[in-house]
Amino acid sequence: MTDLTRPDAKPARPFFSSGPCAKPPGWAASRLATGSLGRSHRSKIGKARLQYAIDLTREVLQVPDTHRIGIVPGSDTGAYEMAMWTMLGARPVTALAWESFGEGWVTDAVKQLKLDPTVMRADYGSLPDLGSVDWSTDVLFTWNGTTSGVRVPDGEWIAGTREGLSFCDATSAVFAYDLPWDKLDVTTFSWQKVLGGEGAHGVLILGPRAVERLGSHTPDWPLPKVFRLVSKGALAEGVFKGETINTPSMLAVEDVIFALEWAKGLGGLTGLMARSDANAAALDAMVAARPWLGHLAADTATRSKTSVCLTVEGADETAIKKFASILEAQDAAYDIAGYRDAPPGLRIWCGATVDTADIEALGPWLDWAWAQVRSN
Ligand SMILES: Cc1ncc(COP(=O)(O)O)c(C=O)c1O
């Protein structure tokens, strides 16, 4: 037993998972448009809805006309691997990893594509030395490391005039940070993070230099059909106009249209970033007030404001599991244990679909649940 009483007020929406993330406020399955369901995705309506999702993405993210936006199979993993498999091999590669997802792209480059990349690593909580990246090489990196809560500070470290291409996995960054599109040759993400959308599809954004690479470079390895962006020697432009390579889930497309319209209604990217910033600030205030909580990412300039990873004094993996499951059983917080490969701790999603009042309501619950864990 502890002398802390269980708080009364619960977060109204206790959805703090770092992916799939909370649905936008007001979301309900019954609010999704369904006119494209049960129809061919190549019908007039199917193609129009896919194109609309692309157009909304461009508008909300302020993607310039120089860049193409395509919806591809396989969620973010599919989009990023499609880019790796189609464009790498033309020049040396540098792969940056400071947590699990970046490490996954290193594994692809080393073990699958056998590219012998220069690998620049850092431990959970830190970044590699971005200033020493060689931009004559193709560079693989993750904007926001979802499992360590460490992100790159901005795009200043990406050379304006680079010979190599930049490959940015922006899954837990896009819609929460202002991305410098002129510095990003390849950007990928999935809808299941900041937009609270569904898995299954990835988004691939290609700058002009990436398109040029696709036209001038033929990989040495075979390409499965779902990776093919070039047809008869030319870019398959249809992919960037809603003519997907294979059959998409129109339900997932309608779901992301709902989220993108919500985002547009907030004022687009500025509105989304303001919500994420407010959530991260509320969580930070909660951490500052509790000596037993800390940030895994020590440097505020590179600390995530979406996947915020917290240390818990004296907690091992077992204690964290217990901590998270007590909160889940109370419907006070779902899915807040840190990622399985990360140091034991909590991970609380602060992306735009979460309401700040729910982050604030979490504080007393963390106190209460931690007291329960410690008293046993
Ligand atoms: C940075 C990052 N990259 C890649 C992925 C994999 O995304 P998906 O499951 O949409 O393929 C995730 C998912 O959490 C992620 O956070």
mmCIF file of C-alpha atoms and ligand atoms in Angstrom:
data_model
loop_
_atom_site.group_PDB
_atom_site.id
_atom_site.type_symbol
_atom_site.label_atom_id
_atom_site.label_comp_id
_atom_site.label_asym_id
_atom_site.label_seq_id
_atom_site.Cartn_x
_atom_site.Cartn_y
_atom_site.Cartn_z
ATOM 1 C CA MET A 1 0.000 0.000 0.000
ATOM 2 C CA THR A 2 1.042 3.594 -0.550
ATOM 3 C CA ASP A 3 -0.199 6.835 0.917
ATOM 4 C CA LEU A 4 -0.908 8.232 -2.550
ATOM 5 C CA THR A 5 -4.574 8.053 -3.453
ATOM 6 C CA ARG A 6 -5.606 7.129 -6.929
ATOM 7 C CA PRO A 7 -6.335 10.257 -8.972
ATOM 8 C CA ASP A 8 -9.917 10.834 -10.067
ATOM 9 C CA ALA A 9 -9.551 12.566 -13.399
ATOM 10 C CA LYS A 10 -8.226 10.401 -16.205
ATOM 11 C CA PRO A 11 -6.914 11.643 -19.521
ATOM 12 C CA ALA A 12 -10.038 11.816 -21.719
ATOM 13 C CA ARG A 13 -8.137 9.996 -24.461
ATOM 14 C CA PRO A 14 -5.407 7.872 -22.881
ATOM 15 C CA PHE A 15 -3.785 7.163 -26.262
ATOM 16 C CA PHE A 16 -0.074 7.889 -25.932
ATOM 17 C CA SER A 17 1.346 5.173 -28.191
ATOM 18 C CA SER A 18 4.240 6.134 -30.458
ATOM 19 C CA GLY A 19 2.711 4.298 -33.383
ATOM 20 C CA PRO A 20 0.057 3.751 -34.392
ATOM 21 C CA CYS A 21 -0.695 7.011 -32.612
ATOM 22 C CA ALA A 22 -3.885 8.590 -31.292
ATOM 23 C CA LYS A 23 -6.540 9.361 -33.876
ATOM 24 C CA PRO A 24 -7.258 13.062 -34.450
ATOM 25 C CA PRO A 25 -9.690 14.540 -31.903
ATOM 26 C CA GLY A 26 -13.262 13.968 -33.087
ATOM 27 C CA TRP A 27 -12.331 10.996 -35.248
ATOM 28 C CA ALA A 28 -14.921 8.247 -35.616
ATOM 29 C CA ALA A 29 -15.058 5.476 -38.186
ATOM 30 C CA SER A 30 -18.540 6.667 -39.086
ATOM 31 C CA ARG A 31 -17.131 10.053 -40.099
ATOM 32 C CA LEU A 32 -14.989 8.596 -42.897
ATOM 33 C CA ALA A 33 -16.157 9.003 -46.481
ATOM 34 C CA THR A 34 -16.914 5.588 -47.942
ATOM 35 C CA GLY A 35 -17.826 6.339 -51.563
ATOM 36 C CA SER A 36 -14.539 4.908 -52.822
ATOM 37 C CA LEU A 37 -14.866 1.614 -50.919
ATOM 38 C CA GLY A 38 -15.888 -1.489 -52.848
ATOM 39 C CA ARG A 39 -14.789 0.266 -56.042
ATOM 40 C CA SER A 40 -11.736 -0.174 -58.210
ATOM 41 C CA HIS A 41 -8.900 2.031 -57.027
ATOM 42 C CA ARG A 42 -8.443 2.846 -60.709
ATOM 43 C CA SER A 43 -12.027 4.087 -61.042
ATOM 44 C CA LYS A 44 -12.577 7.813 -61.445
ATOM 45 C CA ILE A 45 -13.498 8.179 -57.773
ATOM 46 C CA GLY A 46 -10.654 5.932 -56.561
ATOM 47 C CA LYS A 47 -8.018 7.868 -58.465
ATOM 48 C CA ALA A 48 -9.556 11.178 -57.432
ATOM 49 C CA ARG A 49 -9.399 10.279 -53.721
ATOM 50 C CA LEU A 50 -5.793 9.115 -54.000
ATOM 51 C CA GLN A 51 -4.889 12.327 -55.817
ATOM 52 C CA TYR A 52 -6.762 14.342 -53.176
ATOM 53 C CA ALA A 53 -4.720 12.676 -50.417
ATOM 54 C CA ILE A 54 -1.558 13.623 -52.317
ATOM 55 C CA ASP A 55 -2.754 17.201 -52.870
ATOM 56 C CA LEU A 56 -3.667 17.648 -49.203
ATOM 57 C CA THR A 57 -0.284 16.260 -48.175
ATOM 58 C CA ARG A 58 1.442 18.800 -50.400
ATOM 59 C CA GLU A 59 -0.666 21.636 -49.053
ATOM 60 C CA VAL A 60 -0.324 20.790 -45.355
ATOM 61 C CA LEU A 61 3.401 20.031 -45.551
ATOM 62 C CA GLN A 62 4.120 22.891 -47.962
ATOM 63 C CA VAL A 63 5.984 20.567 -50.302
ATOM 64 C CA PRO A 64 7.253 22.584 -53.295
ATOM 65 C CA ASP A 65 6.232 21.714 -56.872
ATOM 66 C CA THR A 66 9.796 20.559 -57.525
ATOM 67 C CA HIS A 67 9.049 17.445 -55.424
ATOM 68 C CA ARG A 68 6.841 14.494 -56.361
ATOM 69 C CA ILE A 69 4.625 12.760 -53.784
ATOM 70 C CA GLY A 70 3.610 9.114 -54.196
ATOM 71 C CA ILE A 71 1.606 6.613 -52.158
ATOM 72 C CA VAL A 72 3.414 3.273 -52.081
ATOM 73 C CA PRO A 73 3.031 -0.165 -50.450
ATOM 74 C CA GLY A 74 4.543 -1.352 -47.203
ATOM 75 C CA SER A 75 4.136 1.611 -44.860
ATOM 76 C CA ASP A 76 7.279 3.634 -44.124
ATOM 77 C CA THR A 77 9.466 0.534 -44.312
ATOM 78 C CA GLY A 78 8.218 -0.138 -47.833
ATOM 79 C CA ALA A 79 8.769 3.453 -48.918
ATOM 80 C CA TYR A 80 12.284 3.707 -47.449
ATOM 81 C CA GLU A 81 13.417 0.322 -48.755
ATOM 82 C CA MET A 82 11.949 1.139 -52.164
ATOM 83 C CA ALA A 83 14.150 4.234 -52.216
ATOM 84 C CA MET A 84 17.225 2.317 -51.027
ATOM 85 C CA TRP A 85 16.753 -0.520 -53.463
ATOM 86 C CA THR A 86 16.093 1.700 -56.483
ATOM 87 C CA MET A 87 18.621 4.479 -55.928
ATOM 88 C CA LEU A 88 21.588 3.151 -53.949
ATOM 89 C CA GLY A 89 24.676 1.603 -55.498
ATOM 90 C CA ALA A 90 25.560 4.591 -57.677
ATOM 91 C CA ARG A 91 28.064 6.053 -55.182
ATOM 92 C CA PRO A 92 29.423 5.327 -51.678
ATOM 93 C CA VAL A 93 26.931 5.344 -48.828
ATOM 94 C CA THR A 94 26.948 6.764 -45.291
ATOM 95 C CA ALA A 95 24.369 5.394 -42.851
ATOM 96 C CA LEU A 96 23.573 7.172 -39.576
ATOM 97 C CA ALA A 97 22.100 5.293 -36.648
ATOM 98 C CA TRP A 98 21.336 6.389 -33.109
ATOM 99 C CA GLU A 99 18.442 4.076 -32.358
ATOM 100 C CA SER A 100 16.589 1.084 -33.633
ATOM 101 C CA PHE A 101 15.073 2.334 -36.896
ATOM 102 C CA GLY A 102 18.270 3.916 -38.191
ATOM 103 C CA GLU A 103 19.986 0.663 -37.252
ATOM 104 C CA GLY A 104 17.460 -1.166 -39.421
ATOM 105 C CA TRP A 105 18.521 0.863 -42.479
ATOM 106 C CA VAL A 106 22.179 0.092 -41.641
ATOM 107 C CA THR A 107 21.311 -3.614 -41.638
ATOM 108 C CA ASP A 108 19.644 -3.269 -45.033
ATOM 109 C CA ALA A 109 22.636 -1.452 -46.492
ATOM 110 C CA VAL A 110 25.221 -3.834 -45.014
ATOM 111 C CA LYS A 111 23.615 -7.254 -45.050
ATOM 112 C CA GLN A 112 21.069 -7.099 -47.838
ATOM 113 C CA LEU A 113 22.514 -4.662 -50.369
ATOM 114 C CA LYS A 114 26.132 -5.388 -49.295
ATOM 115 C CA LEU A 115 27.121 -1.789 -49.894
ATOM 116 C CA ASP A 116 29.876 -1.529 -47.282
ATOM 117 C CA PRO A 117 28.606 1.855 -46.042
ATOM 118 C CA THR A 118 30.406 4.177 -43.657
ATOM 119 C CA VAL A 119 28.340 3.719 -40.506
ATOM 120 C CA MET A 120 28.100 6.588 -38.022
ATOM 121 C CA ARG A 121 26.513 5.500 -34.762
ATOM 122 C CA ALA A 122 25.632 7.010 -31.405
ATOM 123 C CA ASP A 123 24.173 5.496 -28.257
ATOM 124 C CA TYR A 124 20.542 5.898 -27.258
ATOM 125 C CA GLY A 125 20.163 9.498 -26.103
ATOM 126 C CA SER A 126 22.832 11.035 -28.382
ATOM 127 C CA LEU A 127 23.490 11.858 -32.034
ATOM 128 C CA PRO A 128 26.533 11.031 -34.168
ATOM 129 C CA ASP A 129 28.705 13.960 -35.246
ATOM 130 C CA LEU A 130 26.517 15.412 -37.978
ATOM 131 C CA GLY A 131 29.206 17.937 -38.924
ATOM 132 C CA SER A 132 31.513 15.205 -40.178
ATOM 133 C CA VAL A 133 29.079 13.606 -42.647
ATOM 134 C CA ASP A 134 30.625 13.321 -46.122
ATOM 135 C CA TRP A 135 28.087 14.687 -48.587
ATOM 136 C CA SER A 136 29.889 13.274 -51.590
ATOM 137 C CA THR A 137 28.199 10.046 -50.459
ATOM 138 C CA ASP A 138 24.521 9.075 -50.354
ATOM 139 C CA VAL A 139 23.393 9.604 -46.765
ATOM 140 C CA LEU A 140 20.763 7.549 -44.930
ATOM 141 C CA PHE A 141 19.278 9.023 -41.766
ATOM 142 C CA THR A 142 16.195 9.275 -39.584
ATOM 143 C CA TRP A 143 14.952 12.782 -38.772
ATOM 144 C CA ASN A 144 13.395 11.777 -35.457
ATOM 145 C CA GLY A 145 14.626 8.599 -33.789
ATOM 146 C CA THR A 146 11.349 7.263 -32.480
ATOM 147 C CA THR A 147 12.872 4.812 -30.032
ATOM 148 C CA SER A 148 15.395 7.139 -28.370
ATOM 149 C CA GLY A 149 13.570 10.457 -28.605
ATOM 150 C CA VAL A 150 16.584 12.081 -30.276
ATOM 151 C CA ARG A 151 16.191 14.072 -33.483
ATOM 152 C CA VAL A 152 18.414 16.082 -35.764
ATOM 153 C CA PRO A 153 18.288 19.769 -34.735
ATOM 154 C CA ASP A 154 17.466 21.160 -38.197
ATOM 155 C CA GLY A 155 18.692 20.822 -41.783
ATOM 156 C CA GLU A 156 21.792 23.014 -41.422
ATOM 157 C CA TRP A 157 24.120 20.000 -41.367
ATOM 158 C CA ILE A 158 22.874 18.833 -44.795
ATOM 159 C CA ALA A 159 25.092 20.348 -47.477
ATOM 160 C CA GLY A 160 23.241 22.660 -49.862
ATOM 161 C CA THR A 161 25.494 21.583 -52.691
ATOM 162 C CA ARG A 162 25.915 17.866 -52.225
ATOM 163 C CA GLU A 163 26.973 15.238 -54.693
ATOM 164 C CA GLY A 164 25.215 12.441 -52.845
ATOM 165 C CA LEU A 165 21.521 12.152 -52.147
ATOM 166 C CA SER A 166 19.924 12.634 -48.728
ATOM 167 C CA PHE A 167 17.532 9.830 -47.736
ATOM 168 C CA CYS A 168 15.362 10.997 -44.827
ATOM 169 C CA ASP A 169 13.152 8.639 -42.861
ATOM 170 C CA ALA A 170 10.723 11.250 -41.555
ATOM 171 C CA THR A 171 8.081 8.944 -40.108
ATOM 172 C CA SER A 172 7.848 10.414 -36.623
ATOM 173 C CA ALA A 173 9.003 13.892 -37.701
ATOM 174 C CA VAL A 174 6.829 14.906 -40.597
ATOM 175 C CA PHE A 175 3.816 17.080 -39.619
ATOM 176 C CA ALA A 176 5.674 18.030 -36.407
ATOM 177 C CA TYR A 177 8.774 19.821 -37.717
ATOM 178 C CA ASP A 178 9.364 22.236 -40.554
ATOM 179 C CA LEU A 179 11.366 20.090 -42.964
ATOM 180 C CA PRO A 180 13.782 21.780 -45.417
ATOM 181 C CA TRP A 181 12.533 20.260 -48.666
ATOM 182 C CA ASP A 182 15.388 21.685 -50.739
ATOM 183 C CA LYS A 183 17.802 19.616 -48.631
ATOM 184 C CA LEU A 184 15.777 16.399 -48.802
ATOM 185 C CA ASP A 185 16.167 14.354 -51.982
ATOM 186 C CA VAL A 186 14.195 11.391 -50.662
ATOM 187 C CA THR A 187 11.711 11.617 -47.794
ATOM 188 C CA THR A 188 9.507 8.798 -46.553
ATOM 189 C CA PHE A 189 6.870 8.374 -43.883
ATOM 190 C CA SER A 190 3.769 6.448 -42.980
ATOM 191 C CA TRP A 191 0.428 7.808 -41.892
ATOM 192 C CA GLN A 192 0.321 6.023 -38.549
ATOM 193 C CA LYS A 193 2.362 8.575 -36.592
ATOM 194 C CA VAL A 194 1.679 12.320 -36.329
ATOM 195 C CA LEU A 195 -1.539 12.074 -38.345
ATOM 196 C CA GLY A 196 -2.890 9.153 -36.303
ATOM 197 C CA GLY A 197 -3.570 7.340 -39.582
ATOM 198 C CA GLU A 198 -3.354 3.685 -40.475
ATOM 199 C CA GLY A 199 -0.382 1.501 -41.365
ATOM 200 C CA ALA A 200 -0.120 -0.263 -44.729
ATOM 201 C CA HIS A 201 0.893 2.620 -46.976
ATOM 202 C CA GLY A 202 4.015 4.669 -47.191
ATOM 203 C CA VAL A 203 4.515 8.090 -48.682
ATOM 204 C CA LEU A 204 7.548 8.688 -50.868
ATOM 205 C CA ILE A 205 8.582 12.273 -51.639
ATOM 206 C CA LEU A 206 11.214 12.688 -54.323
ATOM 207 C CA GLY A 207 13.175 15.815 -55.114
ATOM 208 C CA PRO A 208 14.544 16.458 -58.614
ATOM 209 C CA ARG A 209 17.941 14.914 -57.873
ATOM 210 C CA ALA A 210 16.332 11.665 -56.770
ATOM 211 C CA VAL A 211 14.297 11.581 -59.973
ATOM 212 C CA GLU A 212 17.479 12.180 -61.932
ATOM 213 C CA ARG A 213 19.114 9.231 -60.108
ATOM 214 C CA LEU A 214 16.205 6.961 -60.949
ATOM 215 C CA GLY A 215 16.623 7.830 -64.617
ATOM 216 C CA SER A 216 20.392 7.431 -64.732
ATOM 217 C CA HIS A 217 21.093 4.472 -62.443
ATOM 218 C CA THR A 218 20.118 0.840 -62.845
ATOM 219 C CA PRO A 219 20.661 -1.200 -59.671
ATOM 220 C CA ASP A 220 22.742 -4.385 -59.831
ATOM 221 C CA TRP A 221 20.167 -6.358 -57.903
ATOM 222 C CA PRO A 222 16.695 -7.582 -58.861
ATOM 223 C CA LEU A 223 13.732 -5.388 -57.922
ATOM 224 C CA PRO A 224 10.402 -6.816 -56.841
ATOM 225 C CA LYS A 225 7.393 -5.336 -58.600
ATOM 226 C CA VAL A 226 6.347 -3.334 -55.516
ATOM 227 C CA PHE A 227 9.651 -1.413 -55.680
ATOM 228 C CA ARG A 228 9.492 -0.506 -59.376
ATOM 229 C CA LEU A 229 9.446 3.246 -59.904
ATOM 230 C CA VAL A 230 10.861 3.137 -63.421
ATOM 231 C CA SER A 231 9.016 1.805 -66.417
ATOM 232 C CA LYS A 232 10.621 1.445 -69.873
ATOM 233 C CA GLY A 233 13.566 3.563 -68.757
ATOM 234 C CA ALA A 234 11.438 6.471 -67.489
ATOM 235 C CA LEU A 235 10.001 7.449 -64.133
ATOM 236 C CA ALA A 236 6.588 5.871 -63.588
ATOM 237 C CA GLU A 237 4.894 9.275 -63.223
ATOM 238 C CA GLY A 238 1.517 7.673 -62.550
ATOM 239 C CA VAL A 239 2.689 6.630 -59.066
ATOM 240 C CA PHE A 240 2.805 10.338 -58.209
ATOM 241 C CA LYS A 241 -0.703 10.943 -59.520
ATOM 242 C CA GLY A 242 -2.554 8.357 -57.484
ATOM 243 C CA GLU A 243 -1.954 5.403 -59.816
ATOM 244 C CA THR A 244 -0.569 3.151 -57.129
ATOM 245 C CA ILE A 245 1.730 0.240 -58.023
ATOM 246 C CA ASN A 246 -0.693 -2.277 -56.543
ATOM 247 C CA THR A 247 -4.023 -2.237 -54.741
ATOM 248 C CA PRO A 248 -4.163 0.238 -51.847
ATOM 249 C CA SER A 249 -6.538 0.175 -48.877
ATOM 250 C CA MET A 250 -9.031 2.866 -49.783
ATOM 251 C CA LEU A 251 -10.222 2.736 -46.183
ATOM 252 C CA ALA A 252 -6.739 3.763 -45.041
ATOM 253 C CA VAL A 253 -6.757 6.466 -47.716
ATOM 254 C CA GLU A 254 -10.114 7.822 -46.522
ATOM 255 C CA ASP A 255 -8.804 7.729 -42.967
ATOM 256 C CA VAL A 256 -5.770 9.836 -43.840
ATOM 257 C CA ILE A 257 -7.934 12.252 -45.816
ATOM 258 C CA PHE A 258 -9.921 12.784 -42.594
ATOM 259 C CA ALA A 259 -6.686 13.479 -40.693
ATOM 260 C CA LEU A 260 -5.311 15.783 -43.377
ATOM 261 C CA GLU A 261 -8.546 17.780 -43.521
ATOM 262 C CA TRP A 262 -8.387 18.091 -39.739
ATOM 263 C CA ALA A 263 -4.780 19.281 -40.048
ATOM 264 C CA LYS A 264 -5.744 21.797 -42.721
ATOM 265 C CA GLY A 265 -8.522 23.087 -40.440
ATOM 266 C CA LEU A 266 -5.920 23.779 -37.745
ATOM 267 C CA GLY A 267 -4.018 26.010 -40.121
ATOM 268 C CA GLY A 268 -1.850 23.239 -41.573
ATOM 269 C CA LEU A 269 1.711 22.632 -40.495
ATOM 270 C CA THR A 270 1.872 25.656 -38.158
ATOM 271 C CA GLY A 271 -1.212 24.451 -36.291
ATOM 272 C CA LEU A 272 0.117 20.907 -36.050
ATOM 273 C CA MET A 273 3.503 22.065 -34.789
ATOM 274 C CA ALA A 274 1.877 24.308 -32.193
ATOM 275 C CA ARG A 275 -0.055 21.349 -30.776
ATOM 276 C CA SER A 276 3.014 19.122 -30.677
ATOM 277 C CA ASP A 277 5.113 21.888 -29.091
ATOM 278 C CA ALA A 278 2.477 22.464 -26.399
ATOM 279 C CA ASN A 279 2.311 18.742 -25.629
ATOM 280 C CA ALA A 280 6.079 18.412 -25.364
ATOM 281 C CA ALA A 281 6.238 21.515 -23.128
ATOM 282 C CA ALA A 282 3.526 20.116 -20.839
ATOM 283 C CA LEU A 283 5.391 16.831 -20.540
ATOM 284 C CA ASP A 284 8.678 18.612 -19.950
ATOM 285 C CA ALA A 285 7.105 20.609 -17.083
ATOM 286 C CA MET A 286 5.900 17.333 -15.592
ATOM 287 C CA VAL A 287 9.416 15.852 -15.820
ATOM 288 C CA ALA A 288 10.990 18.973 -14.307
ATOM 289 C CA ALA A 289 8.672 18.674 -11.306
ATOM 290 C CA ARG A 290 9.610 15.045 -10.616
ATOM 291 C CA PRO A 291 13.203 14.235 -9.643
ATOM 292 C CA TRP A 292 12.647 10.544 -10.456
ATOM 293 C CA LEU A 293 11.820 11.297 -14.105
ATOM 294 C CA GLY A 294 14.372 12.473 -16.671
ATOM 295 C CA HIS A 295 14.874 12.805 -20.407
ATOM 296 C CA LEU A 296 16.832 10.134 -22.280
ATOM 297 C CA ALA A 297 17.831 12.879 -24.731
ATOM 298 C CA ALA A 298 19.825 15.271 -22.560
ATOM 299 C CA ASP A 299 20.290 17.997 -25.173
ATOM 300 C CA THR A 300 17.124 20.073 -25.606
ATOM 301 C CA ALA A 301 18.155 21.121 -29.135
ATOM 302 C CA THR A 302 17.977 17.539 -30.319
ATOM 303 C CA ARG A 303 15.214 16.251 -28.068
ATOM 304 C CA SER A 304 12.147 14.938 -29.816
ATOM 305 C CA LYS A 305 8.841 16.716 -29.417
ATOM 306 C CA THR A 306 6.894 13.737 -30.727
ATOM 307 C CA SER A 307 8.308 10.498 -29.283
ATOM 308 C CA VAL A 308 9.488 11.756 -25.925
ATOM 309 C CA CYS A 309 11.560 9.122 -24.101
ATOM 310 C CA LEU A 310 11.876 9.345 -20.328
ATOM 311 C CA THR A 311 14.177 7.726 -17.824
ATOM 312 C CA VAL A 312 12.706 6.503 -14.546
ATOM 313 C CA GLU A 313 15.117 6.419 -11.616
ATOM 314 C CA GLY A 314 15.803 2.892 -10.456
ATOM 315 C CA ALA A 315 13.490 1.219 -12.976
ATOM 316 C CA ASP A 316 14.513 -1.920 -14.827
ATOM 317 C CA GLU A 317 12.587 -3.586 -17.636
ATOM 318 C CA THR A 318 10.331 -5.504 -15.242
ATOM 319 C CA ALA A 319 9.418 -2.383 -13.289
ATOM 320 C CA ILE A 320 8.645 -0.469 -16.484
ATOM 321 C CA LYS A 321 6.410 -3.282 -17.740
ATOM 322 C CA LYS A 322 4.547 -3.241 -14.469
ATOM 323 C CA PHE A 323 4.337 0.564 -14.458
ATOM 324 C CA ALA A 324 2.838 0.638 -17.949
ATOM 325 C CA SER A 325 0.449 -2.221 -17.332
ATOM 326 C CA ILE A 326 -0.943 -0.621 -14.138
ATOM 327 C CA LEU A 327 -1.718 2.518 -16.130
ATOM 328 C CA GLU A 328 -3.226 0.522 -18.960
ATOM 329 C CA ALA A 329 -5.443 -1.472 -16.577
ATOM 330 C CA GLN A 330 -6.754 1.823 -15.193
ATOM 331 C CA ASP A 331 -7.366 3.181 -18.720
ATOM 332 C CA ALA A 332 -5.159 6.096 -17.698
ATOM 333 C CA ALA A 333 -2.415 5.615 -20.324
ATOM 334 C CA TYR A 334 -1.975 3.097 -23.096
ATOM 335 C CA ASP A 335 1.310 1.886 -24.591
ATOM 336 C CA ILE A 336 3.813 4.067 -22.767
ATOM 337 C CA ALA A 337 6.583 1.549 -22.064
ATOM 338 C CA GLY A 338 9.736 2.418 -24.032
ATOM 339 C CA TYR A 339 10.684 0.469 -27.144
ATOM 340 C CA ARG A 340 11.978 -3.042 -26.522
ATOM 341 C CA ASP A 341 15.541 -2.306 -27.749
ATOM 342 C CA ALA A 342 15.847 1.023 -25.914
ATOM 343 C CA PRO A 343 17.091 1.455 -22.312
ATOM 344 C CA PRO A 344 14.171 0.778 -19.911
ATOM 345 C CA GLY A 345 11.983 3.852 -19.589
ATOM 346 C CA LEU A 346 8.739 5.453 -20.706
ATOM 347 C CA ARG A 347 7.868 6.830 -24.118
ATOM 348 C CA ILE A 348 5.015 9.281 -24.331
ATOM 349 C CA TRP A 349 3.789 10.453 -27.705
ATOM 350 C CA CYS A 350 3.371 14.219 -27.936
ATOM 351 C CA GLY A 351 2.344 14.510 -31.596
ATOM 352 C CA ALA A 352 -0.464 16.775 -32.738
ATOM 353 C CA THR A 353 -3.321 14.300 -32.376
ATOM 354 C CA VAL A 354 -2.814 14.185 -28.594
ATOM 355 C CA ASP A 355 -4.580 16.858 -26.526
ATOM 356 C CA THR A 356 -2.411 18.855 -24.107
ATOM 357 C CA ALA A 357 -4.993 18.486 -21.344
ATOM 358 C CA ASP A 358 -4.504 14.714 -21.556
ATOM 359 C CA ILE A 359 -0.741 15.032 -21.152
ATOM 360 C CA GLU A 360 -1.335 17.266 -18.135
ATOM 361 C CA ALA A 361 -3.820 14.815 -16.634
ATOM 362 C CA LEU A 362 -1.197 12.082 -16.869
ATOM 363 C CA GLY A 363 1.090 13.537 -14.169
ATOM 364 C CA PRO A 364 -0.810 12.396 -11.036
ATOM 365 C CA TRP A 365 -1.321 8.992 -12.640
ATOM 366 C CA LEU A 366 2.392 8.568 -13.182
ATOM 367 C CA ASP A 367 2.970 9.445 -9.508
ATOM 368 C CA TRP A 368 0.329 7.006 -8.340
ATOM 369 C CA ALA A 369 1.352 4.116 -10.588
ATOM 370 C CA TRP A 370 5.060 4.554 -9.805
ATOM 371 C CA ALA A 371 4.234 4.476 -6.081
ATOM 372 C CA GLN A 372 2.367 1.189 -6.679
ATOM 373 C CA VAL A 373 5.355 -0.312 -8.479
ATOM 374 C CA ARG A 374 7.755 0.753 -5.737
ATOM 375 C CA SER A 375 5.596 -0.474 -2.908
ATOM 376 C CA ASN A 376 5.586 -4.074 -4.224
HETATM 377 C C1 LIG B 1 11.596 6.344 -37.565
HETATM 378 C C2 LIG B 1 10.778 5.164 -37.999
HETATM 379 N N1 LIG B 1 11.101 4.536 -39.140
HETATM 380 C C3 LIG B 1 10.397 3.488 -39.576
HETATM 381 C C4 LIG B 1 9.322 2.992 -38.877
HETATM 382 C C5 LIG B 1 8.563 1.836 -39.423
HETATM 383 O O1 LIG B 1 7.362 2.316 -39.876
HETATM 384 P P1 LIG B 1 6.263 1.407 -40.555
HETATM 385 O O2 LIG B 1 5.851 0.402 -39.536
HETATM 386 O O3 LIG B 1 5.184 2.388 -40.894
HETATM 387 O O4 LIG B 1 6.880 0.775 -41.744
HETATM 388 C C6 LIG B 1 8.953 3.608 -37.698
HETATM 389 C C7 LIG B 1 7.823 3.066 -36.901
HETATM 390 O O5 LIG B 1 7.668 3.237 -35.728
HETATM 391 C C8 LIG B 1 9.680 4.715 -37.250
HETATM 392 O O6 LIG B 1 9.352 5.338 -36.111
#
